[in-house]
XYZ file of C-alpha atoms in Angstrom:
443
model
C 43.737 -7.714 -27.635
C 40.969 -5.791 -29.409
C 40.421 -2.140 -30.278
C 38.003 -0.066 -28.224
C 35.285 1.894 -30.072
C 37.010 5.073 -28.875
C 39.791 4.143 -31.306
C 42.545 5.331 -29.010
C 43.611 2.385 -26.897
C 43.461 -1.368 -26.895
C 41.193 -3.299 -24.621
C 42.826 -5.436 -21.981
C 41.572 -8.877 -21.058
C 42.823 -11.198 -18.375
C 41.679 -14.664 -17.409
C 42.834 -14.083 -13.855
C 40.368 -13.525 -11.060
C 41.201 -10.104 -9.702
C 39.722 -8.972 -6.396
C 38.952 -5.527 -7.814
C 37.262 -6.939 -10.930
C 39.186 -4.365 -12.981
C 40.704 -7.362 -14.748
C 37.995 -9.855 -15.538
C 36.505 -12.000 -18.221
C 34.938 -8.899 -19.718
C 36.769 -6.175 -21.642
C 37.455 -2.674 -20.359
C 39.248 0.253 -21.953
C 41.343 2.048 -19.366
C 41.310 5.195 -21.484
C 37.599 5.907 -21.711
C 36.285 3.399 -19.125
C 33.863 2.050 -21.716
C 32.552 -1.428 -21.000
C 32.359 -3.754 -23.982
C 31.882 -7.394 -24.755
C 33.010 -9.469 -27.699
C 30.791 -11.550 -29.909
C 32.374 -13.573 -32.685
C 35.565 -11.611 -32.540
C 34.154 -8.098 -32.762
C 33.665 -5.524 -30.058
C 30.148 -4.296 -29.307
C 29.147 -1.583 -26.877
C 26.039 -2.297 -24.839
C 23.082 0.076 -24.948
C 21.096 0.095 -21.703
C 18.021 2.191 -20.988
C 16.473 2.918 -17.624
C 12.884 4.167 -17.867
C 11.205 5.679 -14.815
C 7.643 7.000 -14.844
C 7.300 10.497 -13.398
C 5.440 10.658 -10.046
C 3.561 7.600 -11.270
C 0.669 7.203 -8.801
C 0.019 10.953 -8.561
C 0.288 11.417 -12.329
C -2.293 8.680 -12.959
C -4.695 10.425 -10.569
C -4.111 13.804 -12.249
C -4.639 12.230 -15.659
C -7.975 10.739 -14.614
C -9.208 13.803 -12.713
C -8.493 17.039 -14.631
C -9.381 19.132 -11.575
C -6.230 17.763 -9.871
C -3.839 18.927 -12.585
C -1.428 21.604 -11.473
C -2.269 20.966 -7.816
C -0.212 19.323 -5.038
C -1.438 15.712 -4.992
C -0.142 13.400 -2.254
C -0.745 9.641 -2.379
C -0.706 7.868 0.972
C -4.059 8.195 2.651
C -5.602 10.793 4.903
C -3.441 13.549 6.355
C -5.037 12.794 9.720
C -4.018 9.122 9.658
C -0.736 7.367 10.369
C -0.122 6.873 6.672
C 3.105 7.242 4.746
C 3.508 9.117 1.472
C 3.838 6.655 -1.430
C 4.510 9.387 -3.946
C 3.430 12.934 -4.690
C 3.084 15.257 -7.656
C 5.862 17.665 -8.550
C 3.657 20.512 -7.319
C 3.792 18.945 -3.830
C 7.535 18.343 -4.026
C 8.102 22.090 -4.232
C 6.939 22.227 -0.610
C 9.449 19.582 0.472
C 7.081 16.599 0.446
C 8.877 13.332 -0.337
C 8.153 9.616 -0.581
C 8.246 7.635 2.714
C 7.404 10.784 4.676
C 4.602 10.526 7.296
C 1.417 12.038 5.888
C 1.056 14.210 8.992
C 4.443 15.805 8.265
C 3.492 16.218 4.600
C 0.350 18.075 5.722
C 2.431 20.487 7.792
C 4.723 21.188 4.841
C 1.907 21.435 2.316
C -1.327 22.509 4.065
C -3.238 22.787 0.776
C -2.134 19.357 -0.427
C -4.780 16.981 -1.763
C -4.377 13.649 0.027
C -5.610 10.501 -1.719
C -5.610 6.840 -0.815
C -3.667 4.714 -3.330
C -5.661 2.789 -5.934
C -3.297 -0.131 -6.513
C -5.689 -1.940 -8.860
C -5.695 1.021 -11.245
C -1.936 1.563 -10.963
C -1.264 -2.107 -11.705
C -3.372 -1.905 -14.861
C -1.486 1.163 -16.112
C 1.794 -0.542 -15.216
C 0.921 -3.534 -17.393
C 0.090 -1.171 -20.244
C 3.434 0.577 -19.795
C 5.388 -2.683 -19.815
C 3.545 -3.822 -22.956
C 4.960 -0.735 -24.704
C 8.484 -1.586 -23.533
C 8.127 -5.136 -24.858
C 7.713 -3.799 -28.393
C 11.401 -2.964 -28.473
C 13.206 -5.755 -26.588
C 12.521 -8.911 -24.602
C 15.423 -8.050 -22.290
C 13.519 -6.115 -19.628
C 14.261 -6.067 -15.912
C 11.345 -4.626 -13.996
C 12.389 -2.918 -10.767
C 8.901 -1.871 -9.669
C 5.513 -1.078 -11.176
C 6.855 2.107 -12.757
C 10.496 1.558 -13.709
C 12.622 -0.903 -15.641
C 15.952 -1.547 -17.307
C 16.003 -2.406 -21.020
C 18.933 -3.892 -22.914
C 18.368 -2.679 -26.489
C 21.794 -3.660 -27.829
C 20.241 -6.209 -30.170
C 17.387 -3.893 -31.147
C 19.461 -1.142 -32.724
C 19.315 -2.531 -36.273
C 15.511 -2.660 -36.114
C 14.674 0.551 -34.253
C 17.758 2.774 -34.272
C 20.211 3.754 -31.564
C 19.441 4.067 -27.879
C 18.399 7.708 -28.082
C 15.972 6.978 -30.921
C 14.407 4.090 -28.984
C 14.152 6.225 -25.829
C 12.356 8.986 -27.732
C 9.922 6.494 -29.247
C 9.164 4.989 -25.839
C 8.526 8.401 -24.319
C 6.283 9.434 -27.204
C 4.223 6.229 -27.154
C 3.763 6.369 -23.374
C 2.620 9.982 -23.635
C 0.226 9.359 -26.545
C -1.230 6.037 -25.352
C -1.208 6.463 -21.571
C -1.282 10.232 -21.158
C 1.758 10.097 -18.877
C 5.399 11.149 -18.983
C 8.523 9.100 -18.368
C 12.192 9.960 -17.871
C 14.832 7.833 -19.570
C 18.553 7.411 -19.068
C 20.588 6.022 -21.973
C 24.061 4.658 -21.265
C 26.378 1.700 -21.719
C 25.607 0.088 -18.341
C 22.884 -0.128 -15.707
C 24.364 2.208 -13.105
C 24.773 5.104 -15.510
C 21.396 4.530 -17.164
C 19.584 4.663 -13.818
C 21.560 7.693 -12.701
C 20.794 9.422 -15.991
C 17.046 8.886 -15.761
C 16.994 10.868 -12.513
C 19.106 13.834 -13.592
C 16.496 15.848 -15.516
C 13.104 14.778 -14.156
C 10.315 15.128 -15.068
C 10.033 14.135 -18.751
C 13.814 13.924 -19.038
C 16.122 12.217 -21.522
C 19.785 12.005 -20.524
C 22.489 10.272 -22.546
C 25.724 9.322 -20.786
C 28.679 8.346 -22.972
C 32.364 7.754 -22.286
C 33.033 11.293 -23.527
C 30.613 13.115 -21.217
C 30.261 10.849 -18.187
C 32.896 12.653 -16.118
C 31.388 16.075 -16.803
C 27.844 14.886 -16.062
C 28.325 12.830 -12.885
C 31.651 13.643 -11.188
C 30.207 16.725 -9.462
C 27.352 14.715 -7.917
C 27.454 13.799 -4.199
C 28.709 10.361 -3.179
C 25.206 9.383 -2.061
C 24.314 8.953 -5.740
C 26.573 5.889 -5.902
C 24.775 2.569 -5.427
C 25.410 1.163 -1.983
C 26.215 4.473 -0.279
C 23.763 5.201 2.524
C 23.748 7.486 5.536
C 26.371 5.594 7.556
C 28.755 4.820 4.695
C 28.540 8.398 3.411
C 29.695 9.654 6.815
C 32.722 7.365 6.632
C 33.521 8.490 3.084
C 33.244 12.145 4.076
C 35.707 11.550 6.904
C 38.094 10.150 4.290
C 37.749 13.319 2.234
C 35.460 11.837 -0.434
C 32.569 14.212 -1.100
C 31.722 13.718 -4.765
C 31.708 10.929 -7.320
C 34.732 12.618 -8.894
C 36.626 12.331 -5.620
C 35.971 8.587 -5.623
C 36.957 8.247 -9.289
C 40.380 9.756 -8.554
C 40.998 8.286 -5.110
C 44.037 6.198 -4.215
C 42.429 2.773 -4.513
C 45.129 0.882 -2.626
C 44.954 3.285 0.300
C 41.157 3.236 0.379
C 41.105 -0.564 0.488
C 42.739 -0.285 3.901
C 39.724 1.667 5.174
C 36.900 0.269 3.054
C 37.983 -3.223 1.976
C 36.274 -4.552 -1.167
C 33.715 -1.746 -0.934
C 36.432 0.576 -2.232
C 36.645 -1.445 -5.475
C 32.867 -1.342 -5.875
C 32.770 2.448 -5.517
C 35.826 2.997 -7.708
C 34.329 1.016 -10.586
C 30.982 2.832 -10.444
C 32.600 6.263 -10.170
C 34.606 5.461 -13.309
C 31.498 4.349 -15.167
C 32.149 0.608 -15.008
C 29.283 -1.753 -14.214
C 29.267 -5.258 -15.719
C 25.891 -6.451 -14.447
C 23.535 -7.756 -17.126
C 19.875 -6.878 -17.430
C 18.125 -9.720 -15.590
C 14.826 -10.654 -17.181
C 13.820 -12.843 -14.219
C 14.403 -11.810 -10.627
C 13.569 -14.171 -7.809
C 11.876 -12.711 -4.765
C 14.089 -12.741 -1.679
C 11.216 -12.533 0.792
C 7.440 -12.350 1.054
C 5.887 -10.119 3.680
C 2.941 -8.023 4.831
C 2.816 -4.916 7.024
C 0.061 -2.893 8.689
C 0.306 0.748 9.776
C -2.268 1.552 12.454
C -4.407 4.695 12.405
C -3.719 5.023 16.147
C -0.917 3.667 18.304
C -1.705 0.181 19.624
C -0.898 -1.052 23.144
C -3.124 -4.152 23.103
C -0.997 -7.285 22.690
C -4.024 -9.431 21.825
C -4.881 -7.068 18.995
C -1.298 -7.217 17.732
C -1.407 -11.024 17.780
C -4.675 -11.031 15.820
C -3.111 -8.679 13.282
C -0.134 -11.017 12.922
C -2.491 -13.948 12.357
C -4.158 -12.157 9.451
C -0.768 -11.186 8.033
C 0.573 -14.744 8.382
C -2.409 -16.004 6.388
C -1.736 -13.540 3.564
C 1.999 -14.326 3.473
C 1.426 -18.089 3.521
C -1.181 -17.824 0.762
C 1.207 -15.846 -1.456
C 3.963 -18.389 -0.859
C 1.726 -21.312 -1.825
C 0.484 -19.537 -4.928
C 4.091 -19.025 -6.014
C 5.006 -22.640 -5.212
C 7.532 -21.429 -2.659
C 8.345 -21.947 1.004
C 10.770 -20.251 3.372
C 12.786 -20.921 6.510
C 13.324 -17.536 8.183
C 10.378 -15.743 9.783
C 10.862 -12.073 10.675
C 8.798 -9.793 12.901
C 8.915 -6.050 12.284
C 7.762 -3.547 14.920
C 7.712 0.216 14.711
C 7.308 2.018 18.003
C 6.115 5.604 18.361
C 7.894 7.721 17.378
C 9.463 5.827 14.444
C 11.865 3.470 16.221
C 11.906 0.244 14.228
C 13.174 -3.181 15.286
C 13.179 -6.602 13.636
C 13.431 -10.049 15.199
C 13.986 -13.263 13.207
C 13.918 -17.004 13.722
C 15.108 -19.683 11.302
C 13.062 -22.872 11.199
C 14.623 -26.339 10.867
C 12.438 -26.954 7.807
C 10.962 -24.433 5.355
C 7.222 -23.815 5.434
C 4.347 -22.089 3.696
C 1.729 -22.898 6.342
C 0.145 -19.965 8.159
C -0.036 -21.755 11.500
C 3.730 -22.346 11.518
C 4.461 -18.778 10.452
C 2.024 -17.389 13.011
C 3.305 -19.501 15.911
C 6.852 -18.396 15.102
C 6.124 -14.695 14.792
C 3.898 -14.769 17.865
C 6.817 -16.221 19.825
C 9.053 -13.438 18.518
C 6.502 -10.859 19.646
C 6.431 -12.407 23.127
C 10.219 -12.114 23.355
C 9.917 -8.359 22.758
C 8.243 -8.162 26.209
C 5.973 -5.246 25.348
C 4.689 -3.183 28.257
C 1.648 -0.930 28.590
C 3.891 2.024 27.777
C 4.991 0.582 24.417
C 2.913 2.159 21.632
C 3.097 0.306 18.322
C 2.280 2.100 15.083
C 3.344 -0.589 12.585
C 3.645 -4.364 12.682
C 4.643 -6.810 9.970
C 5.727 -10.343 9.221
C 7.906 -11.638 6.402
C 9.374 -14.969 5.331
C 12.763 -15.240 3.636
C 15.244 -17.976 2.758
C 12.910 -18.986 -0.028
C 13.031 -22.133 -2.119
C 10.747 -24.210 -4.283
C 8.044 -26.075 -2.423
C 9.096 -29.617 -1.481
C 12.702 -29.071 -2.523
C 14.020 -29.191 1.052
C 12.361 -32.532 1.729
C 14.800 -34.151 -0.679
C 17.850 -32.535 0.880
C 16.919 -33.513 4.421
C 17.074 -37.173 3.423
C 20.739 -36.873 2.421
C 22.223 -37.520 5.847
C 25.890 -37.999 6.600
C 27.296 -41.531 6.420
C 29.266 -40.981 9.584
C 26.945 -38.894 11.748
C 23.485 -39.403 13.074
C 21.282 -36.410 12.448
C 18.506 -35.474 14.803
C 15.137 -36.229 13.226
C 13.242 -33.200 11.950
C 9.553 -32.912 12.656
C 7.588 -33.227 9.431
C 4.641 -30.889 8.788
C 1.314 -32.130 10.127
C -0.379 -33.885 7.162
C -3.819 -32.972 8.509
C -2.868 -29.303 8.565
C -1.530 -29.585 5.011
C -4.738 -31.237 3.800
C -6.857 -28.580 5.506
C -4.791 -25.830 3.908
C -5.140 -27.365 0.439
C -8.919 -27.576 0.881
C -9.088 -23.933 2.016
C -6.988 -22.835 -0.962
C -9.339 -24.600 -3.384
C -12.335 -22.819 -1.867
C -10.639 -19.418 -2.027
C -9.501 -20.013 -5.615
C -13.071 -20.800 -6.618
C -15.130 -18.370 -4.525
C -12.712 -15.609 -3.523
C -10.465 -14.799 -0.564
C -13.329 -13.828 1.781
C -15.165 -17.146 1.517
C -13.284 -18.352 4.617
C -12.353 -16.239 7.633
C -10.957 -17.319 10.969
C -13.358 -16.601 13.822
C -10.662 -14.636 15.633
C -10.436 -12.213 12.706
C -14.116 -11.554 12.068
C -14.415 -8.550 14.367
C -11.006 -7.125 13.553
C -10.850 -4.154 11.190
C -8.261 -4.673 8.389
């Protein structure tokens, strides 16, 4: 038993594995819901920051082109194309423009919007500069994308001050060195920090503590809870749960009947409990590539050629990372916006483009496209990732009592050809080699 920083109640610890995780190896105070952990016999409250750049791509463009400042800037390509909005400035958001919206729809909502193609090379450079600023304060950084990250600054407080002080310094340095603004949430766990960073955008700084968390988040809709999407929110609404506060005060035992373990997950978050650590290294779950066409495509041969180019890119990325995968997935988006996926799991993992292409081509054939099927997006991805060559060891460990069917090993000639092609591309660039079938195809 230890005393919580709130000074009112004792912390409760149990070595038992409880399905709700309310009793766990960590310490929780049931009075204030504060999450703590013990080091060398003393209780320490974590300090987690979530930093999110404001309208990152659009803000970089406005920074570099003064004539764009104060105007509705929309990143995603031409308004006349089949592009999708990556992000937009806050001036454009006033018209209802949002990320993932078709650019044609964005044009209808914001006729005077300035549409720009994304400059990923420039954004990546600014992202690296932003992360270098974060690294001044802690090595415990979990990057979520090019423009947002979690920081665990618990061990940095003696050097730089409390979480609010560190957040202010980060915001100031990003503004002075990069000419951009960032919003930061400061809290005692990841869920609350991320929620806080979004509450007062742009250029916001929100601090959530055990004393104010109920007042700040309980009125928010249930969709602000991690894991609640369109379908699950409908189910929760039918159960009478409209806000985070409703979930925080729900009858947990009764809700388990309807929601199973998902009820525990929601209950913990709504009460400000989240025991996940900041993960400094996150393994990719899949590698993929997609293409959105300027015009709907009905030519199967063209779709197959597109898949071949995508399979090459995916395979190349896998080999560069020293990875291989077993599950190949085809993604198709029909007009208007009906999306399907089809997957196949290989007996052995691969990072060879010919294997990936043959598999995804077979999946496309099974879709039985007709002349009436108009495709606006196609993509291929590989998941079930593991280190290259790792599976070869496991496949040798056959049962003592059963005979396993032999698995076809990769063609050594194909592997040697791939290695030679990789060496050429590493030395002379990606365009030094191009398959004849792809020469006349526009990327």
